[in-house]
Short mmCIF file of C-alpha atoms and ligand atoms in Angstrom, two decimals:
data_model
loop_
_atom_site.label_atom_id
_atom_site.label_comp_id
_atom_site.label_asym_id
_atom_site.label_seq_id
_atom_site.Cartn_x
_atom_site.Cartn_y
_atom_site.Cartn_z
CA UNK A 1208 5.03 -10.97 34.89
CA UNK A 1209 1.71 -11.79 33.28
CA UNK A 1210 2.88 -9.92 30.23
CA UNK A 1211 5.57 -12.39 29.34
CA UNK A 1212 4.55 -15.77 28.04
CA UNK A 1213 7.91 -17.30 28.91
CA UNK A 1214 7.31 -16.92 32.62
CA UNK A 1215 5.15 -18.54 35.26
CA UNK A 1216 4.37 -17.62 38.83
CA UNK A 1217 7.18 -19.86 40.07
CA UNK A 1218 9.59 -17.78 37.95
CA UNK A 1219 9.15 -14.89 40.36
CA UNK A 1220 12.45 -14.01 41.93
CA UNK A 1221 14.51 -16.12 39.53
CA UNK A 1222 16.87 -14.52 37.01
CA UNK A 1223 14.86 -13.96 33.82
CA UNK A 1224 17.43 -15.54 31.51
CA UNK A 1225 17.53 -18.76 33.54
CA UNK A 1226 13.74 -19.02 33.75
CA UNK A 1227 13.51 -18.32 30.01
CA UNK A 1228 15.99 -21.05 29.19
CA UNK A 1229 14.13 -23.55 31.38
CA UNK A 1230 10.82 -22.68 29.70
CA UNK A 1231 12.27 -22.95 26.19
CA UNK A 1232 14.03 -26.23 26.93
CA UNK A 1233 10.79 -27.62 28.34
CA UNK A 1234 9.24 -26.97 24.92
CA UNK A 1235 12.21 -28.34 23.00
CA UNK A 1236 15.29 -29.67 24.80
CA UNK A 1237 17.28 -29.63 21.56
CA UNK A 1238 17.27 -25.85 21.36
CA UNK A 1239 20.54 -24.47 22.66
CA UNK A 1240 19.94 -21.37 24.77
CA UNK A 1241 22.92 -19.41 26.04
CA UNK A 1242 21.80 -17.13 28.86
CA UNK A 1243 23.87 -14.04 29.56
CA UNK A 1244 22.82 -12.50 32.85
CA UNK A 1245 24.36 -9.07 32.50
CA UNK A 1246 23.74 -5.76 30.79
CA UNK A 1247 25.54 -5.95 27.46
CA UNK A 1248 27.22 -2.83 26.24
CA UNK A 1249 30.32 -1.61 24.47
CA UNK A 1250 32.62 -4.24 22.99
CA UNK A 1251 30.66 -7.12 24.54
CA UNK A 1252 27.52 -6.05 22.72
CA UNK A 1253 29.35 -5.50 19.44
CA UNK A 1254 31.01 -8.89 19.62
CA UNK A 1255 27.75 -10.71 20.27
CA UNK A 1256 25.94 -8.88 17.48
CA UNK A 1257 28.79 -9.52 15.05
CA UNK A 1258 28.23 -13.26 15.45
CA UNK A 1259 24.46 -13.15 15.02
CA UNK A 1260 22.46 -13.84 11.87
CA UNK A 1261 19.51 -11.79 13.06
CA UNK A 1262 18.95 -9.58 16.11
CA UNK A 1263 15.62 -9.08 17.89
CA UNK A 1264 15.07 -6.03 20.01
CA UNK A 1265 12.54 -6.86 22.72
CA UNK A 1266 13.71 -4.21 25.15
CA UNK A 1267 11.67 -1.50 26.80
CA UNK A 1268 13.91 1.55 26.70
CA UNK A 1269 15.49 3.81 24.11
CA UNK A 1270 19.04 3.51 25.43
CA UNK A 1271 19.07 -0.23 24.77
CA UNK A 1272 17.26 0.14 21.44
CA UNK A 1273 19.78 2.69 20.20
CA UNK A 1274 22.77 0.67 21.41
CA UNK A 1275 21.45 -2.41 19.60
CA UNK A 1276 20.73 -0.39 16.48
CA UNK A 1277 24.25 1.04 16.43
CA UNK A 1278 25.72 -2.45 16.76
CA UNK A 1279 23.48 -3.75 13.96
CA UNK A 1280 24.38 -0.83 11.68
CA UNK A 1281 28.08 -1.37 12.35
CA UNK A 1282 27.96 -5.09 11.63
CA UNK A 1283 25.17 -4.87 9.04
CA UNK A 1284 22.85 -7.28 10.78
CA UNK A 1285 19.09 -7.40 10.27
CA UNK A 1286 17.25 -5.96 13.28
CA UNK A 1287 13.69 -6.94 14.18
CA UNK A 1288 12.25 -4.31 16.45
CA UNK A 1289 9.10 -4.60 18.52
CA UNK A 1290 7.48 -2.46 21.17
CA UNK A 1291 4.20 -2.26 23.05
CA UNK A 1292 2.72 0.17 25.51
CA UNK A 1293 -0.84 0.38 26.80
CA UNK A 1294 -2.99 -0.67 23.79
CA UNK A 1295 -0.46 0.34 21.13
CA UNK A 1296 2.21 -1.80 19.58
CA UNK A 1297 4.55 -1.67 16.64
CA UNK A 1298 6.89 -3.91 14.71
CA UNK A 1299 9.53 -3.08 12.12
CA UNK A 1300 12.46 -4.72 10.38
CA UNK A 1301 15.64 -2.86 9.64
CA UNK A 1302 17.50 -5.09 7.20
CA UNK A 1303 20.87 -3.42 7.51
CA UNK A 1304 22.45 -5.89 5.12
CA UNK A 1305 20.94 -3.65 2.45
CA UNK A 1306 22.77 -0.41 1.81
CA UNK A 1307 19.59 1.60 1.29
CA UNK A 1308 17.75 0.27 4.36
CA UNK A 1309 16.76 2.72 7.07
CA UNK A 1310 17.95 2.08 10.61
CA UNK A 1311 16.06 2.50 13.88
CA UNK A 1312 17.57 5.96 14.39
CA UNK A 1313 16.21 7.06 11.00
CA UNK A 1314 12.78 6.54 12.60
CA UNK A 1315 13.62 7.64 16.14
CA UNK A 1316 16.70 9.91 16.12
CA UNK A 1317 19.04 9.38 19.06
CA UNK A 1318 18.72 13.03 20.03
CA UNK A 1319 14.97 13.02 19.47
CA UNK A 1320 12.63 14.49 22.03
CA UNK A 1321 10.74 11.29 22.59
CA UNK A 1322 9.20 10.78 25.95
CA UNK A 1323 10.33 7.54 27.49
CA UNK A 1324 7.21 5.65 28.46
CA UNK A 1325 7.93 2.30 29.99
CA UNK A 1326 5.42 -0.45 30.35
CA UNK A 1327 6.68 -1.02 33.89
CA UNK A 1328 5.09 2.30 34.82
CA UNK A 1329 2.40 2.75 32.16
CA UNK A 1330 1.27 -0.83 31.80
CA UNK A 1331 0.62 -2.77 28.66
CA UNK A 1332 -2.41 -4.74 27.48
CA UNK A 1333 -0.98 -8.19 28.23
CA UNK A 1334 -1.80 -10.04 24.98
CA UNK A 1335 -0.16 -7.33 22.89
CA UNK A 1336 3.37 -8.35 23.85
CA UNK A 1337 2.55 -11.92 22.83
CA UNK A 1338 1.12 -10.75 19.49
CA UNK A 1339 4.10 -8.53 18.77
CA UNK A 1340 6.57 -11.16 20.00
CA UNK A 1341 5.25 -13.79 17.63
CA UNK A 1342 5.25 -11.26 14.79
CA UNK A 1343 8.91 -10.59 15.55
CA UNK A 1344 9.56 -14.35 15.57
CA UNK A 1345 7.84 -14.64 12.18
CA UNK A 1346 9.95 -11.84 10.70
CA UNK A 1347 13.14 -13.34 12.15
CA UNK A 1348 12.38 -16.76 10.63
CA UNK A 1349 11.63 -15.15 7.27
CA UNK A 1350 14.92 -13.27 7.37
CA UNK A 1351 16.83 -16.44 8.26
CA UNK A 1352 15.10 -18.56 5.63
CA UNK A 1353 15.05 -15.85 2.98
CA UNK A 1354 11.34 -16.34 2.31
CA UNK A 1355 8.51 -13.92 1.79
CA UNK A 1356 8.61 -10.16 2.10
CA UNK A 1357 9.70 -8.82 5.46
CA UNK A 1358 8.68 -5.61 7.16
CA UNK A 1359 11.87 -3.99 5.91
CA UNK A 1360 11.26 -0.28 5.41
CA UNK A 1361 7.79 -0.53 6.97
CA UNK A 1362 6.55 0.25 10.44
CA UNK A 1363 3.51 -1.84 11.31
CA UNK A 1364 1.38 -0.27 14.03
CA UNK A 1365 -1.32 -2.19 15.85
CA UNK A 1366 -4.11 -0.51 17.79
CA UNK A 1367 -5.16 -3.12 20.31
CA UNK A 1368 -8.43 -1.36 21.10
CA UNK A 1369 -9.81 -1.61 17.59
CA UNK A 1370 -7.43 -4.42 16.52
CA UNK A 1371 -6.58 -2.43 13.44
CA UNK A 1372 -3.20 -2.29 11.77
CA UNK A 1373 -1.77 0.67 9.96
CA UNK A 1374 1.52 0.96 8.23
CA UNK A 1375 4.09 3.65 7.63
CA UNK A 1376 6.83 3.62 5.01
CA UNK A 1377 10.32 4.16 6.37
CA UNK A 1378 13.13 5.55 4.30
CA UNK A 1379 16.77 5.96 5.07
CA UNK A 1380 17.58 9.46 6.30
CA UNK A 1381 20.82 10.75 4.81
CA UNK A 1382 21.29 13.00 7.83
CA UNK A 1383 20.81 10.14 10.30
CA UNK A 1384 23.49 10.31 12.98
CA UNK A 1385 23.93 6.54 12.97
CA UNK A 1386 23.66 5.28 9.37
CA UNK A 1387 23.61 8.52 7.39
CA UNK A 1388 26.24 9.41 4.83
CA UNK A 1389 27.12 12.48 6.89
CA UNK A 1390 27.92 10.43 9.98
CA UNK A 1391 31.42 10.76 11.31
CA UNK A 1392 31.77 7.03 11.76
CA UNK A 1393 31.15 6.26 8.11
CA UNK A 1394 30.32 2.75 9.20
CA UNK A 1395 28.05 2.14 6.21
CA UNK A 1396 30.75 2.66 3.61
CA UNK A 1397 31.26 -0.40 1.44
ZN1 ZN B 1892 19.65 5.64 10.24
#
């Protein structure tokens, strides 16, 4: 649990959502936190995403990331994605309110041969998740406030060993199975 700044030793054994709410309300009791202690999928996930202004993906597996991405593409919600493993981390914004914005599957296709490497088995340099988490928070606030230039269309990669950032341009893939014009769902049609 050392990797997650929301939690303390006495959080061990408690449901994560409850411990997270308690920690956040200790910082600011006026923040309303609605914990949902279940795996969201299907219609439940779509409904929750449809009511959001911005969605942050802080998960550690591709199944969840792709499900969130699909929901955000369908409802055209901005998605702030972050991930960290070992000494490597990355952050990106997929502002799906824009018709020409790439989605997460444009970067990592759903049928891609990407090895699932989870930090629960591979470990992660603890401060990295805090760094990436606050970067995600910054991007989310910028999206909500409409200020600055977000990481839309850019993948920011941080090498924790050298503390160097590099950046990759992301473009929408017309053959993307989720947001592409060829997709059967046609969910991006205006
Ligand atoms: Zn896409």
